[in-house]
Tab-separated table of C-alpha atoms in Angstrom:
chain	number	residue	atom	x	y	z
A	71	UNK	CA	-5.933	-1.895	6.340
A	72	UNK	CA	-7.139	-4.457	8.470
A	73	UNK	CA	-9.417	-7.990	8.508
A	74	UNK	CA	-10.739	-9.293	11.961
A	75	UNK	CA	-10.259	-12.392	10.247
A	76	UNK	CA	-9.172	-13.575	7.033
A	77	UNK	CA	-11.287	-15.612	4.697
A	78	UNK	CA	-9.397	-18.994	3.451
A	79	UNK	CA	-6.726	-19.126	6.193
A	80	UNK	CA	-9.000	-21.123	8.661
A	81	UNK	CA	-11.698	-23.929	7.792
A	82	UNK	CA	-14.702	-22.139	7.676
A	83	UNK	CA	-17.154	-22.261	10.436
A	84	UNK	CA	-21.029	-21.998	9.037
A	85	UNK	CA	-20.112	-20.522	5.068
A	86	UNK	CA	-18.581	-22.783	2.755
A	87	UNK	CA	-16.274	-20.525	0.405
A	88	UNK	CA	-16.966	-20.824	-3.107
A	89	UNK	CA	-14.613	-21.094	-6.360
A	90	UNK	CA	-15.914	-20.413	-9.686
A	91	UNK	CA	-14.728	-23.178	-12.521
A	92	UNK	CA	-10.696	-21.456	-12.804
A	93	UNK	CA	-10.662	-22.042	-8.549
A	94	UNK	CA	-11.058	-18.147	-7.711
A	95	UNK	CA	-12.994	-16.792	-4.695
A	96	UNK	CA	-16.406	-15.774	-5.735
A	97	UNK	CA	-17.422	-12.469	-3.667
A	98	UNK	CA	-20.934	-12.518	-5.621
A	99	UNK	CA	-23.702	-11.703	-3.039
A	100	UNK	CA	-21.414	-10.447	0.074
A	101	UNK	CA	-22.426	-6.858	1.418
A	102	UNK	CA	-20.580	-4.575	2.833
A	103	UNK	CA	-21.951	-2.830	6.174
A	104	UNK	CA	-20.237	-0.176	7.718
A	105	UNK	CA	-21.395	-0.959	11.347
A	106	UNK	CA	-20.622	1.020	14.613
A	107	UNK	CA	-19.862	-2.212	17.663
A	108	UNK	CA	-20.880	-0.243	20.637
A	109	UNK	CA	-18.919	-0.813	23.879
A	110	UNK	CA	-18.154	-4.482	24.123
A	111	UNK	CA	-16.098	-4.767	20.799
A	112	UNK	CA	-14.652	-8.078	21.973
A	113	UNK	CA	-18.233	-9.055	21.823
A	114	UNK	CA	-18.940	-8.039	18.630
A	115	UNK	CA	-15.744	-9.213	17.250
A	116	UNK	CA	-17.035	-12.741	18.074
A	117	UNK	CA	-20.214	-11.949	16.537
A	118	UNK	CA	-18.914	-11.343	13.206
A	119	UNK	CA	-16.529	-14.615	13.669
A	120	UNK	CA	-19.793	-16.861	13.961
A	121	UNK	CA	-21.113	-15.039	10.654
A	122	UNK	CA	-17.743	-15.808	8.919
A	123	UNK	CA	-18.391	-11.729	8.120
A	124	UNK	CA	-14.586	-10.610	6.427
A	125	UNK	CA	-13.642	-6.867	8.136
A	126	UNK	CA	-12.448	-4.949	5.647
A	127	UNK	CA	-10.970	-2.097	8.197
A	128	UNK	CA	-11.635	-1.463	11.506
A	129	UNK	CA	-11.340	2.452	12.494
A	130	UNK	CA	-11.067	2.916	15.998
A	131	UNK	CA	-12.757	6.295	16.446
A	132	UNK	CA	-9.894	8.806	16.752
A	133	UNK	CA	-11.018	11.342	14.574
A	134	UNK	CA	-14.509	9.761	13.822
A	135	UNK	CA	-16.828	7.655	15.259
A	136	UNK	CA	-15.397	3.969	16.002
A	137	UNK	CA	-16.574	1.627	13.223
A	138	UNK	CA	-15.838	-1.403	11.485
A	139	UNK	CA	-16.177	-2.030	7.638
A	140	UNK	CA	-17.613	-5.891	6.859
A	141	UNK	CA	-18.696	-8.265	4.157
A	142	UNK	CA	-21.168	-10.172	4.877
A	143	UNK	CA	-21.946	-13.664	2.984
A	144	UNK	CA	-25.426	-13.791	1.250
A	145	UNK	CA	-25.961	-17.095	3.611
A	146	UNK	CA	-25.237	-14.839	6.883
A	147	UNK	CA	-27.067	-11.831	5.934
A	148	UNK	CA	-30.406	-13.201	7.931
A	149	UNK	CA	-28.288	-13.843	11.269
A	150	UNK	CA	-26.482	-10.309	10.439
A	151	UNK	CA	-29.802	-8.098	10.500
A	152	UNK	CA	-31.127	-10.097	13.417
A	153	UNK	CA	-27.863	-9.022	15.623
A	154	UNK	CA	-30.322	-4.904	14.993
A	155	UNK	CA	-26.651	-3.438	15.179
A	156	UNK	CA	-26.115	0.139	14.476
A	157	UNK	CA	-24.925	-0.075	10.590
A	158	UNK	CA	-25.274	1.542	6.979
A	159	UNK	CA	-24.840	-0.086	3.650
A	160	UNK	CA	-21.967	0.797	1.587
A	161	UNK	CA	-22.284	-2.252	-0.936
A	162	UNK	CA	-25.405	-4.156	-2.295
A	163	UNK	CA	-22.660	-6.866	-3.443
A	164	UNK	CA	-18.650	-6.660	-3.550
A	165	UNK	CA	-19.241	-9.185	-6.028
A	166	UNK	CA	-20.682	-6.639	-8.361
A	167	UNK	CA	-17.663	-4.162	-7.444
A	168	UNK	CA	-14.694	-6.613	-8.205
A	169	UNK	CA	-16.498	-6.486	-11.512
A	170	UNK	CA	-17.143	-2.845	-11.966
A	171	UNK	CA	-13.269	-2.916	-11.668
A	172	UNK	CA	-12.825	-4.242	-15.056
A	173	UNK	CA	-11.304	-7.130	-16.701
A	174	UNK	CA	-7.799	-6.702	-16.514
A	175	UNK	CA	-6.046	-5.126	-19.703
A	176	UNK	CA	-3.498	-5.797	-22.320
A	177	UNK	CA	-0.389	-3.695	-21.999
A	178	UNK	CA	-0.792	-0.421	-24.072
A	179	UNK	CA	2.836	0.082	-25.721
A	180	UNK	CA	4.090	3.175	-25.776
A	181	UNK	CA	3.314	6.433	-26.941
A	182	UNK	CA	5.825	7.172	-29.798
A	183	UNK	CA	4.437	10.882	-30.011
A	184	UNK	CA	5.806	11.022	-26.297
A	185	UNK	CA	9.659	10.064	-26.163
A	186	UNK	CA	8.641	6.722	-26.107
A	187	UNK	CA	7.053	6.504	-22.432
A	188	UNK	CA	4.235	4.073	-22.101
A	189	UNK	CA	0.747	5.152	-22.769
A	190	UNK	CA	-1.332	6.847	-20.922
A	191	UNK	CA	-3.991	4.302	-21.214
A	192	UNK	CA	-1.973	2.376	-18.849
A	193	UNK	CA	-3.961	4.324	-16.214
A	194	UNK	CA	-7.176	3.448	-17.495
A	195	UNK	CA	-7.176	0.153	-16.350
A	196	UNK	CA	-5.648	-2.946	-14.405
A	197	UNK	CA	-2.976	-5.061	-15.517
A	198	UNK	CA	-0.979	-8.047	-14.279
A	199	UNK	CA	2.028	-8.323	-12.544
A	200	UNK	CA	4.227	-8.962	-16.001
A	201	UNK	CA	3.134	-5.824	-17.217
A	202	UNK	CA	3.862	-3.521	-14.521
A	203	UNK	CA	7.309	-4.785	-15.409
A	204	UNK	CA	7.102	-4.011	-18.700
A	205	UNK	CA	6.002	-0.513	-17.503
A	206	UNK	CA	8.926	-0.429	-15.637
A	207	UNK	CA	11.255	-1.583	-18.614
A	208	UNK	CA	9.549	1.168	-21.126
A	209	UNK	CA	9.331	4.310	-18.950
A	210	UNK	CA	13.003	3.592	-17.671
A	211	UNK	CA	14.346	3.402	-21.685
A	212	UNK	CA	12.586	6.475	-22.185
A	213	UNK	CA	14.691	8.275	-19.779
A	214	UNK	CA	17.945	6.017	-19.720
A	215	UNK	CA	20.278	8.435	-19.075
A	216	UNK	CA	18.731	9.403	-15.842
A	217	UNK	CA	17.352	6.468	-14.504
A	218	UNK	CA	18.274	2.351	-14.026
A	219	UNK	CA	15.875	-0.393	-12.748
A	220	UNK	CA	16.827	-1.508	-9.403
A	221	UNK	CA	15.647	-5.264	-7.940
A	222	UNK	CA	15.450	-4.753	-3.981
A	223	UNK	CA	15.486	-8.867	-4.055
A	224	UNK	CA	12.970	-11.542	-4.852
A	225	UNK	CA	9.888	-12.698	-3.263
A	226	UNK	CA	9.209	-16.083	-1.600
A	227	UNK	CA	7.746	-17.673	-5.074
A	228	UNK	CA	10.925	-16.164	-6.817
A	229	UNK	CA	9.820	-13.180	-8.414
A	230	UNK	CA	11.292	-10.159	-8.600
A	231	UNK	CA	10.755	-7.251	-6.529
A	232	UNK	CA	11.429	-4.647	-9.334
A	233	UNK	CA	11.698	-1.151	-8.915
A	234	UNK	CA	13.198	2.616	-11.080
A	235	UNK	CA	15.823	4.813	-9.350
A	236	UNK	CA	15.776	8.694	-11.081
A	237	UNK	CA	17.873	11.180	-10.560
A	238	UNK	CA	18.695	14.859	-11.932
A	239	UNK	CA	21.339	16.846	-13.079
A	240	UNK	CA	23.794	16.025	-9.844
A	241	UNK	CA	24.562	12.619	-11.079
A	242	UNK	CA	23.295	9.273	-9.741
A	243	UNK	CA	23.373	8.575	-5.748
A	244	UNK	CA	24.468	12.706	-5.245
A	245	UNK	CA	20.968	13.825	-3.639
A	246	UNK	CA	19.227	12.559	-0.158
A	247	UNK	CA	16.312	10.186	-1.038
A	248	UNK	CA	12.817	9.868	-1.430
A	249	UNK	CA	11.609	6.554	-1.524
A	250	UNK	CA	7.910	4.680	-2.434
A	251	UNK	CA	6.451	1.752	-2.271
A	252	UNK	CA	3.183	0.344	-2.977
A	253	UNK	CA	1.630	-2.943	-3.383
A	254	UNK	CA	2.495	-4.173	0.097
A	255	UNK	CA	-0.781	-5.193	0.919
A	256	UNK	CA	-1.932	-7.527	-2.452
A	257	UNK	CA	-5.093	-6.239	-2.859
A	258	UNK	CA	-4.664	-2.428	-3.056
A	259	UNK	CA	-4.685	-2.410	-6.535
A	260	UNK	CA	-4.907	1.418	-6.787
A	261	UNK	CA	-1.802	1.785	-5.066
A	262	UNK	CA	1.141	-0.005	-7.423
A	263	UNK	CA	-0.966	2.447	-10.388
A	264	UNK	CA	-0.857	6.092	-8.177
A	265	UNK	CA	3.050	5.347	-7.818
A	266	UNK	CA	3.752	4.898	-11.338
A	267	UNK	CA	1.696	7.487	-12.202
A	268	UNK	CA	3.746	9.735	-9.774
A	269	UNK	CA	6.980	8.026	-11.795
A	270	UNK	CA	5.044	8.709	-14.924
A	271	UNK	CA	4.702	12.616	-14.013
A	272	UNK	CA	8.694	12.511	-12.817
A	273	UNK	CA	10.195	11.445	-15.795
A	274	UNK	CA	7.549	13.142	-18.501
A	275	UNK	CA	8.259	16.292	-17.164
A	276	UNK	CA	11.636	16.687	-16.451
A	277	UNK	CA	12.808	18.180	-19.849
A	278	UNK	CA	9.605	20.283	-20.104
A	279	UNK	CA	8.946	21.545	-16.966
A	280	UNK	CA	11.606	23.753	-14.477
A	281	UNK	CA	9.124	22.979	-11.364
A	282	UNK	CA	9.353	19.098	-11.728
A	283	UNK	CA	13.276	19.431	-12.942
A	284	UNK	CA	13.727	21.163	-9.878
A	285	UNK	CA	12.550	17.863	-7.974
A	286	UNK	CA	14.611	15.482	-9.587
A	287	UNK	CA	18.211	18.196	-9.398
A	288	UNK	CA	17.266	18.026	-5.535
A	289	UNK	CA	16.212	14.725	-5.118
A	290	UNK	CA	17.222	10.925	-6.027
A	291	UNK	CA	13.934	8.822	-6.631
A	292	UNK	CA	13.504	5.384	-5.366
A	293	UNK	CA	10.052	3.607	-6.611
A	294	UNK	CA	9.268	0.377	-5.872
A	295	UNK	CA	5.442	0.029	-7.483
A	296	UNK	CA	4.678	-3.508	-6.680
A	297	UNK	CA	6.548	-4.615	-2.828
A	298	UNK	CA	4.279	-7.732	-2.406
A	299	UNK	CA	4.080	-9.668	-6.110
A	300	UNK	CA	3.155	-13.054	-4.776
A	301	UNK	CA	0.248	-11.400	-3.067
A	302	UNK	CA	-0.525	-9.325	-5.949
A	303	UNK	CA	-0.618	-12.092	-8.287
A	304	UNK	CA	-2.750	-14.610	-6.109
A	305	UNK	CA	-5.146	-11.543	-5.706
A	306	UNK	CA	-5.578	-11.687	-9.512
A	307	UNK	CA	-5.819	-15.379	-10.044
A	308	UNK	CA	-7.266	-16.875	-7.083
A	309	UNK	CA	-8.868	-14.527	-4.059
A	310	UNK	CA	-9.420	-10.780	-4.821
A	311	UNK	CA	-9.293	-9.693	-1.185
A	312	UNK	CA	-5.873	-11.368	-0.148
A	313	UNK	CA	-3.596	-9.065	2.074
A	314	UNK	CA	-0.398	-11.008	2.786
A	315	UNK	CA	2.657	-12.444	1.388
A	316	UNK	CA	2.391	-16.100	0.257
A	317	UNK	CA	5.133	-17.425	2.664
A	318	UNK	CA	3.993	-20.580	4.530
A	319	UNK	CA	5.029	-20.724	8.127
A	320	UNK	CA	5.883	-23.576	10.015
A	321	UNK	CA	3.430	-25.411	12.829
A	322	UNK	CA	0.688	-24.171	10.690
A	323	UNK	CA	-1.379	-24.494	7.274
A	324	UNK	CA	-2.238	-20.728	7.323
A	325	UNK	CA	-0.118	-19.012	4.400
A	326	UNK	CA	0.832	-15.955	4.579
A	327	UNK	CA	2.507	-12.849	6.653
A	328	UNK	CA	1.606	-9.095	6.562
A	329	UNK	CA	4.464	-7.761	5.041
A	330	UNK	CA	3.633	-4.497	6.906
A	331	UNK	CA	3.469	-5.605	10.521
A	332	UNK	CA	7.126	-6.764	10.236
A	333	UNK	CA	9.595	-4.739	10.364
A	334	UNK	CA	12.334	-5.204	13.005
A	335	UNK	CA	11.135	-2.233	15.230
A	336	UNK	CA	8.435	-2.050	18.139
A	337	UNK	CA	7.088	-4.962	15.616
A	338	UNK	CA	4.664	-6.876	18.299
A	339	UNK	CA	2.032	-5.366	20.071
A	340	UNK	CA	-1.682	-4.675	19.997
A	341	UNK	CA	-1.398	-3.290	16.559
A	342	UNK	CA	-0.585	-6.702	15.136
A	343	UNK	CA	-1.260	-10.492	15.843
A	344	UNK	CA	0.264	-14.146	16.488
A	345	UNK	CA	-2.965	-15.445	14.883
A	346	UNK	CA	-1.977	-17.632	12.228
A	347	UNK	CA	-4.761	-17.077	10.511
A	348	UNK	CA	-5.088	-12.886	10.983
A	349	UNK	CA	-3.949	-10.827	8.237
A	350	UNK	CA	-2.142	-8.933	10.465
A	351	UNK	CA	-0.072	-11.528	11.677
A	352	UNK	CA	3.799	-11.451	12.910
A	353	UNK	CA	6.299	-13.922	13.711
A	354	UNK	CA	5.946	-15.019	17.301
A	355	UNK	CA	9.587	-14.687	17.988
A	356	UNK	CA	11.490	-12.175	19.665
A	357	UNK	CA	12.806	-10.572	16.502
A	358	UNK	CA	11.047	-11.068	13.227
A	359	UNK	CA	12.601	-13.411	10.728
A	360	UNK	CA	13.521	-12.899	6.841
A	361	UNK	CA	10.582	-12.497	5.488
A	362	UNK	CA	11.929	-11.705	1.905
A	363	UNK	CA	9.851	-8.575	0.908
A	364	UNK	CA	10.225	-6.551	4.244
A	365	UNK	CA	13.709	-7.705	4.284
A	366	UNK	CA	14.734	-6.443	1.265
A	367	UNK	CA	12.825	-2.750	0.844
A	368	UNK	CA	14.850	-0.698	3.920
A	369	UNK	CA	17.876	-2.220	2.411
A	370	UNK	CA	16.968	-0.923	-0.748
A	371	UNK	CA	17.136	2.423	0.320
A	372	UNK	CA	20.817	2.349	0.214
A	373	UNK	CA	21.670	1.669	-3.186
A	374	UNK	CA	23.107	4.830	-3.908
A	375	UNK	CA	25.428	3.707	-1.485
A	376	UNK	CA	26.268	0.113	-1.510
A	377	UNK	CA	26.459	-2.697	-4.790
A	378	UNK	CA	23.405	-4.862	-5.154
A	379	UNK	CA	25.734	-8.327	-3.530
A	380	UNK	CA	25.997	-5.768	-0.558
A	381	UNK	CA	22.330	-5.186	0.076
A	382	UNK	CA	21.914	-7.570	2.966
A	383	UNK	CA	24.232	-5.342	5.264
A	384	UNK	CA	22.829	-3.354	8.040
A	385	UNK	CA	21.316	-0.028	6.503
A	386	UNK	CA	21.744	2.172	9.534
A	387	UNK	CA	25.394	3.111	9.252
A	388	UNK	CA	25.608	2.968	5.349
A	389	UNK	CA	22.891	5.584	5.559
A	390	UNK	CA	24.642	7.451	8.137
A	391	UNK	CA	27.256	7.666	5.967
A	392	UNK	CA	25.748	8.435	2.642
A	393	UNK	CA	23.235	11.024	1.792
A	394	UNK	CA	20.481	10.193	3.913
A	395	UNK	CA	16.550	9.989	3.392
A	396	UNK	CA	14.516	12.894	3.283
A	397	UNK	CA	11.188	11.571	2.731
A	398	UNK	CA	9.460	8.144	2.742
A	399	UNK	CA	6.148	6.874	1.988
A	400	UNK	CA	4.506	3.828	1.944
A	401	UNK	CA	1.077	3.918	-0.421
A	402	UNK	CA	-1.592	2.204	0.506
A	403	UNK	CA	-5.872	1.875	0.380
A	404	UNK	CA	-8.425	2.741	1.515
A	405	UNK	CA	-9.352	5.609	3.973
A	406	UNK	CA	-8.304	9.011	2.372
A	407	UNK	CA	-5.565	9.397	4.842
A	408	UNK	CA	-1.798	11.093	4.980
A	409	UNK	CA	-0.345	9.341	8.355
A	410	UNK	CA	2.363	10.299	10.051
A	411	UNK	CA	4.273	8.440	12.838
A	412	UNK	CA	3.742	6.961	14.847
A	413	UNK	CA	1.679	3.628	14.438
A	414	UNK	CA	2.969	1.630	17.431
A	415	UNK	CA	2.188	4.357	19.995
A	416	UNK	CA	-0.432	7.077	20.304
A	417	UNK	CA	1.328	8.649	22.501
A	418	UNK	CA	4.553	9.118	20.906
A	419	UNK	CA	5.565	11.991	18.413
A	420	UNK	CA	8.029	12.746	16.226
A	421	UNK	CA	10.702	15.312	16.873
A	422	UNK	CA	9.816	17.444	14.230
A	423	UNK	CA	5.906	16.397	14.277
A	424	UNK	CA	4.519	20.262	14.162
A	425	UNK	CA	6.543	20.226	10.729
A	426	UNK	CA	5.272	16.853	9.385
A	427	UNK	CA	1.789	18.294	10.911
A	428	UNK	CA	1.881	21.163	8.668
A	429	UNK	CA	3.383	19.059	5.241
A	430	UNK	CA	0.612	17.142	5.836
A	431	UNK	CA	-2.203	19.055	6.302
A	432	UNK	CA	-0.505	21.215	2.872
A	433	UNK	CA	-0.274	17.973	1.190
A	434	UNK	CA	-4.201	17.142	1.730
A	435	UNK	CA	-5.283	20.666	0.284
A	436	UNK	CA	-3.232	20.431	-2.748
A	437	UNK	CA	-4.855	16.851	-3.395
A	438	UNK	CA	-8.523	18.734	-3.149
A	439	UNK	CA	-7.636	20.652	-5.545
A	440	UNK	CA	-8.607	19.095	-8.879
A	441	UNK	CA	-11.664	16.695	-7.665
A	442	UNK	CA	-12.533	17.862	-3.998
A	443	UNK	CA	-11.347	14.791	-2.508
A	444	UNK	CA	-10.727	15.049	1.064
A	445	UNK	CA	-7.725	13.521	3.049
A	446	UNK	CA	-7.321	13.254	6.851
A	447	UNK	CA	-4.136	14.220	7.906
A	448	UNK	CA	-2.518	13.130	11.204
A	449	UNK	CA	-0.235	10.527	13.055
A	450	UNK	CA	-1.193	6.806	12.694
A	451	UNK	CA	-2.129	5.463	15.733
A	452	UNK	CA	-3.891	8.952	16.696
A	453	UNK	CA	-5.970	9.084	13.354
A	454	UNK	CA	-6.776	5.504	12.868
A	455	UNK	CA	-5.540	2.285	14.566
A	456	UNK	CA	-2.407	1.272	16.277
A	457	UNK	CA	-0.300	-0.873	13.906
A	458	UNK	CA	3.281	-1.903	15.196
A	459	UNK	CA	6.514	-3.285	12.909
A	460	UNK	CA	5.145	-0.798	10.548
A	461	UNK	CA	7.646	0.635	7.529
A	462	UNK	CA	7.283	4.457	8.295
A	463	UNK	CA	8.144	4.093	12.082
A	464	UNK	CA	11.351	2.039	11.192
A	465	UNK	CA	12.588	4.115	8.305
A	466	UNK	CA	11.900	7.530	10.814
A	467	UNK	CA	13.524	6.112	14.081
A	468	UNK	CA	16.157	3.110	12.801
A	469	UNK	CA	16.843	4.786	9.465
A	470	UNK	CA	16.350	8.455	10.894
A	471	UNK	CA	14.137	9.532	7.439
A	472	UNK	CA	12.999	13.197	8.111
A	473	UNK	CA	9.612	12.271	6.679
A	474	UNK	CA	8.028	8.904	7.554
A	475	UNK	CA	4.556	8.772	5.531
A	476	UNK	CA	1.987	6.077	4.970
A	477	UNK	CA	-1.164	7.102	2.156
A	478	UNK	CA	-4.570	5.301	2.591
A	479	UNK	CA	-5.655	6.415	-0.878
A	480	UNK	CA	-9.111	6.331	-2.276
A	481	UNK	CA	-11.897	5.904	-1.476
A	482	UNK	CA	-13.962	5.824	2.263
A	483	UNK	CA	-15.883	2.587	1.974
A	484	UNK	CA	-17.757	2.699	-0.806
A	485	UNK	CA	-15.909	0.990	-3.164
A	486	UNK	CA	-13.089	0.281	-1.119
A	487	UNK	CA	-10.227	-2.180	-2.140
A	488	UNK	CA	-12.280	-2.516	-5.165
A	489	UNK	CA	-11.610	0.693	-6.872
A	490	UNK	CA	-13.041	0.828	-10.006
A	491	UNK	CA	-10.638	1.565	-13.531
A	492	UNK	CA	-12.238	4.887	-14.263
A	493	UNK	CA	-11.152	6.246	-10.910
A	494	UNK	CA	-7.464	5.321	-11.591
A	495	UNK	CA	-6.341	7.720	-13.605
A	496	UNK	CA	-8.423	10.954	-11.443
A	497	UNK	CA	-6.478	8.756	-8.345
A	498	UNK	CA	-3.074	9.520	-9.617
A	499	UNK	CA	-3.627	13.240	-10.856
A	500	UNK	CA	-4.984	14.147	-7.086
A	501	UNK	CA	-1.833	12.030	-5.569
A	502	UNK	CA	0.477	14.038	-7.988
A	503	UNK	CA	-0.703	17.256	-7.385
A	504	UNK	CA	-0.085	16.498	-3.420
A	505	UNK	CA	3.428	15.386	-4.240
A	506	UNK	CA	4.307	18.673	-6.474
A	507	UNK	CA	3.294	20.754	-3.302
A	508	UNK	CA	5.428	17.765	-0.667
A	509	UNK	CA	8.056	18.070	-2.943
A	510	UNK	CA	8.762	22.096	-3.314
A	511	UNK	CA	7.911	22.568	0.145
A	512	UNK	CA	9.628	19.921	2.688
């Protein structure tokens, strides 16, 4: 999701950000408005640039009224109410909801009363980057025979962008893919914990259950929880609402560049900016450069295919050649969405869009199911907000995936990126029981 403008990236105009003692980003006293702009949304834009107000998403009235999400600062809030705009509270104080999220947890072990997989704690809580490898490490021993942890490459600060690979009874590489991802965005917490969840669920239940065996015979896995860990991390030590990578960029002291809003297809255009400082921000070149973490997931996609020294090779024709991919999807929050392509165009559809229509649509009832929650189900740009040099358009057109998904999981503004603990684990069961119906159906 998108910022209009992103807190820390330029000097600050009338709010002076504020660290606690350890040099994080204190939140404490922002609220969070969800406020309709009326007509002129330049206009408004501007105002919330003079109120140093951070937009949390911006929906542009598709399926629902347009509207933009905002924290205010607790020095703005005066100027805010005295703009009489059209709004509704969803937050007293985002402060207060990075809290309600929990301190963030020691790693559980395992659960030697379940072949060894980690515990199921894990999902009752949020942890830090090294243990989500240690995840990783533990749920991959306890199903070693079909399974190997794959590293798609490293990040710009060197760390590594670790991921599973599972596969069934054909053998390792023998089935077309499905591929995830999550973490792109550093702040969407809740989306790194539904996708090992989903792995959780994968390699639990193979031996136990024909259904899920079924999934993994047909099926090679490709999970990549965390796509973004020098985002992820600075979101945990220093400022809770970061979006981007952590790669400087040259002629500027902004940091950062959405990992998401550069891949090298219909990558610049209204959906995206050459704002330094945006969150949304591409290269302003006529292709976009290596920036290590989008560089290295499409090529990942092909390790069935290719040696890890070979990754770097164009994907397109190793694909071609191999076993292909039959469904993608990149997991993000918030919005309670299941979006299909395309996000550079609302005009354009996908060849077999009434199909991906009706998965979709399927794949939003079966996630009602156990809590009620209710997903939107549609293309991108059509359901909520043009965004070009996004993942699911290249992997559908340039890698020719049948299925091209991106997830906006929970919630719809009230808590937002802030998703408290308790909701992880009621997160993942919903996502899972969407996947189970995706999975026997597509």
């Amino acid at each position: 999701m998108k910022f209009l403008q992103s807190l820390l990236l330029v000097a600050p105009l009338t709010v002076a950000v504020r660290l606690d003692r350890r040099g994080k980003v204190v939140y404490d006293g922002y609220k969070v408005f969800r406020v309709v702009p009326g007509t002129d949304v330049a206009s408004f834009e501007a105002q919330l640039e003079s109120l140093e107000a951070v937009d949390l998403t911006h929906n542009h009235g598709h399926v629902e009224e347009e509207h933009f999400d905002i924290a205010v600062p607790p020095e703005s809030l005066s100027a805010f109410d005295a703009l009489n705009l059209t709004s509704q509270v969803l937050s007293d104080d985002i402060g207060v909801d990075i809290a309600l999220e929990g301190d963030l947890a020691e790693y559980p072990g395992v659960d030697l009363n379940a072949a060894a997989l980690p515990s199921l704690s894990w999902f009752t809580a949020y942890h830090a980057y090294a243990n989500h490898l240690t995840f990783l490490r533990d749920i991959q021993s306890s199903f070693s025979s079909n399974s190997e942890l794959i590293t798609a490459g490293t990040s710009y600060e060197g760390r590594p962008i670790q991921g599973i690979h599972l596969w069934g009874s054909g053998g390792k590489g023998s089935r077309p893919a499905v591929y995830f991802h999550g973490n792109v965005h550093a702040r969407e917490w809740i989306s790194s914990k539904v996708v090992e969840y989903l792995t959780y669920q994968l390699v639990a239940n193979y031996n136990n259950d024909t259904t899920v065996k079924s999934f993994l015979d047909k099926y090679d896995f490709y999970i990549l929880p965390i796509v973004n860990p020098d985002g992820f991390v600075y979101t945990q030590t220093n400022n809770r609402m970061w979006r981007k990578n952590r790669q400087p960029r040259s002629g500027t002291t902004a940091i950062g560049t959405d990992v998401n809003r550069n891949w090298p297809y219909q990558w610049q255009g209204q959906g995206s900016s050459t704002s330094p400082g945006s969150v949304t921000v591409v290269w302003p070149l006529v292709t976009p450069p290596r920036i290590p973490e989008s560089e290295v997931i499409p090529l990942c996609l092909m390790m069935n295919l290719i040696k890890l020294a070979d990754l770097f090779i164009a994907l397109g024709d190793r694909l071609a050649a191999g076993r292909g991919i039959k469904l993608y999807i990149d997991w993000h929050s918030y919005g309670q969405l299941i979006l299909t392509p395309y996000g550079y165009s609302c005009t354009a559809a996908a060849s077999n869009q009434a199909k991906q229509s009706t998965l979709s649509r399927g794949t939003a009832s079966a996630i009602a199911r156990p809590y009620g929650t209710r997903f939107t189900a549609g293309p991108t740009c059509a359901t909520l907000y043009v965004a070009n040099g996004g993942s699911n358009d290249y992997v559908t057109d340039v890698n020719n995936a049948e299925l091209g998904w991106a997830i906006e999981l929970r919630d719809t503004g009230r808590n937002g990126f802030t998703l408290p603990a308790d909701q992880i684990m009621a997160s993942g069961i919903e996502a899972w029981e969407g996947m189970k119906y995706l999975f026997a159906n597509m």
